[in-house]
Amino acid sequence: MKSQLFSRFLLLLPWVLIVIIVLDIDSSRAPLPALAPRGGGGGGGGSGGARPAAARAPPQRRPEAALPTIYAITPTYSRPVQKAELTRLANTFRQVARLHWILVEDAAARSELVSRFVAGAGLPCTHLHVPTPRRYKRPGLPRATEQRNAGLAWLRQRHQHLPPPQPGVLFFADDDNTYSLELFQEMRTTRKVSVWPVGLVGGRRYERPVVENGKVVGWYTGWRADRPFAIDMAGFAVSLQVILSHPKAVFKRRGSQPGMQESDFLKQITTVEELEPKANNCTKVLVWHTRTEKVNLANEPKYHLDTVNIELTSSEQSLKKKRASSFSLSWAPEERHQKIAR
């Protein structure tokens, strides 16, 4: 019996050894490293060898919480297309990470239409209001001056007691423009003041800063190229730190010529040599001054005949009754109300 077992053991032993050897060879083989693509510009040090796959993995996107906040100041006023243009702008802003909308009405009080719109917009939004004095409503005078200054005042008051650094970017986003999402990616890296082209403005297909060797050296514009900053309001962004470090920089009424508000504002905070060209050295148009077509209401009845109340725009009559000459500024419903003296 023992001899039979011993003979069977000797018969199976070679096969067991063969299996052990094969398994040992397979386990000792290391996976070959992935080859880096030839001709790449990132193989520093002249190694010329293959890099592991982990070493050439694309960089991860920055967490949303680490992104600087974009503050978009939007003046708005009552008109038939107001809600339509705010809706279009809100649809764009909802796709931008870490954006805070500062919506400023040209009115003595917040209108019900805009208040309801803000409540349902699904955006971090501050709703302010300040009326434009009647003497500044004449044709040829700059518009939205008081509203942009109200947005600047709110921004400074909010951050004046917060410790630095406070990363953020300010952008003046009029509600009658069209914005590419790529524009917000470009402006978010603004160190001081960044600039880019604007389409459909100044009587041309576009206007832009002229860039040579990464520096702005002039302006391609259809109107007054001799301006210090021949640029549209939608053509620049400013770092929040610059806004906070220049507390007196505002848009001027007195002494400011028509079409010079951008220049008068930028002169207070930067120079042409310091401008940061964006959008591929100012060769890509990412914002357009489209404007909504003037509405034809020739068939609108003098008196309201519909049995259903359809909300389109605030009542002009109610706004006229609320007009006031004092400068007032109020926060959104969730924020405290406050007034700022002129």
PDB file of C-alpha atoms in Angstrom, residues 78 105-113 116 313-324:
ATOM      1  CA  SER A  78     -38.517  99.077 -16.603  1.00  0.00           C
ATOM      2  CA  GLU A 105     -32.934  98.738 -10.672  1.00  0.00           C
ATOM      3  CA  ASP A 106     -33.268 102.313 -11.897  1.00  0.00           C
ATOM      4  CA  ALA A 107     -36.169 103.009  -9.548  1.00  0.00           C
ATOM      5  CA  ALA A 108     -37.024 104.611  -6.222  1.00  0.00           C
ATOM      6  CA  ALA A 109     -38.246 101.226  -4.946  1.00  0.00           C
ATOM      7  CA  ARG A 110     -37.787  97.628  -5.954  1.00  0.00           C
ATOM      8  CA  SER A 111     -40.445  96.586  -8.448  1.00  0.00           C
ATOM      9  CA  GLU A 112     -42.597  93.526  -7.863  1.00  0.00           C
ATOM     10  CA  LEU A 113     -41.634  92.092 -11.235  1.00  0.00           C
ATOM     11  CA  ARG A 116     -40.304  87.962  -8.059  1.00  0.00           C
ATOM     12  CA  THR A 313     -43.045  94.523 -17.139  1.00  0.00           C
ATOM     13  CA  SER A 314     -43.610  96.823 -14.209  1.00  0.00           C
ATOM     14  CA  SER A 315     -46.307  99.433 -14.485  1.00  0.00           C
ATOM     15  CA  GLU A 316     -44.787 102.651 -15.762  1.00  0.00           C
ATOM     16  CA  GLN A 317     -47.474 104.621 -13.944  1.00  0.00           C
ATOM     17  CA  SER A 318     -46.642 103.070 -10.602  1.00  0.00           C
ATOM     18  CA  LEU A 319     -42.945 103.691 -11.163  1.00  0.00           C
ATOM     19  CA  LYS A 320     -43.520 107.371 -11.891  1.00  0.00           C
ATOM     20  CA  LYS A 321     -45.354 107.749  -8.598  1.00  0.00           C
ATOM     21  CA  LYS A 322     -42.439 106.200  -6.753  1.00  0.00           C
ATOM     22  CA  ARG A 323     -39.728 108.326  -8.353  1.00  0.00           C
ATOM     23  CA  ALA A 324     -37.553 110.160  -5.847  1.00  0.00           C
TER      24      ALA A 324
END
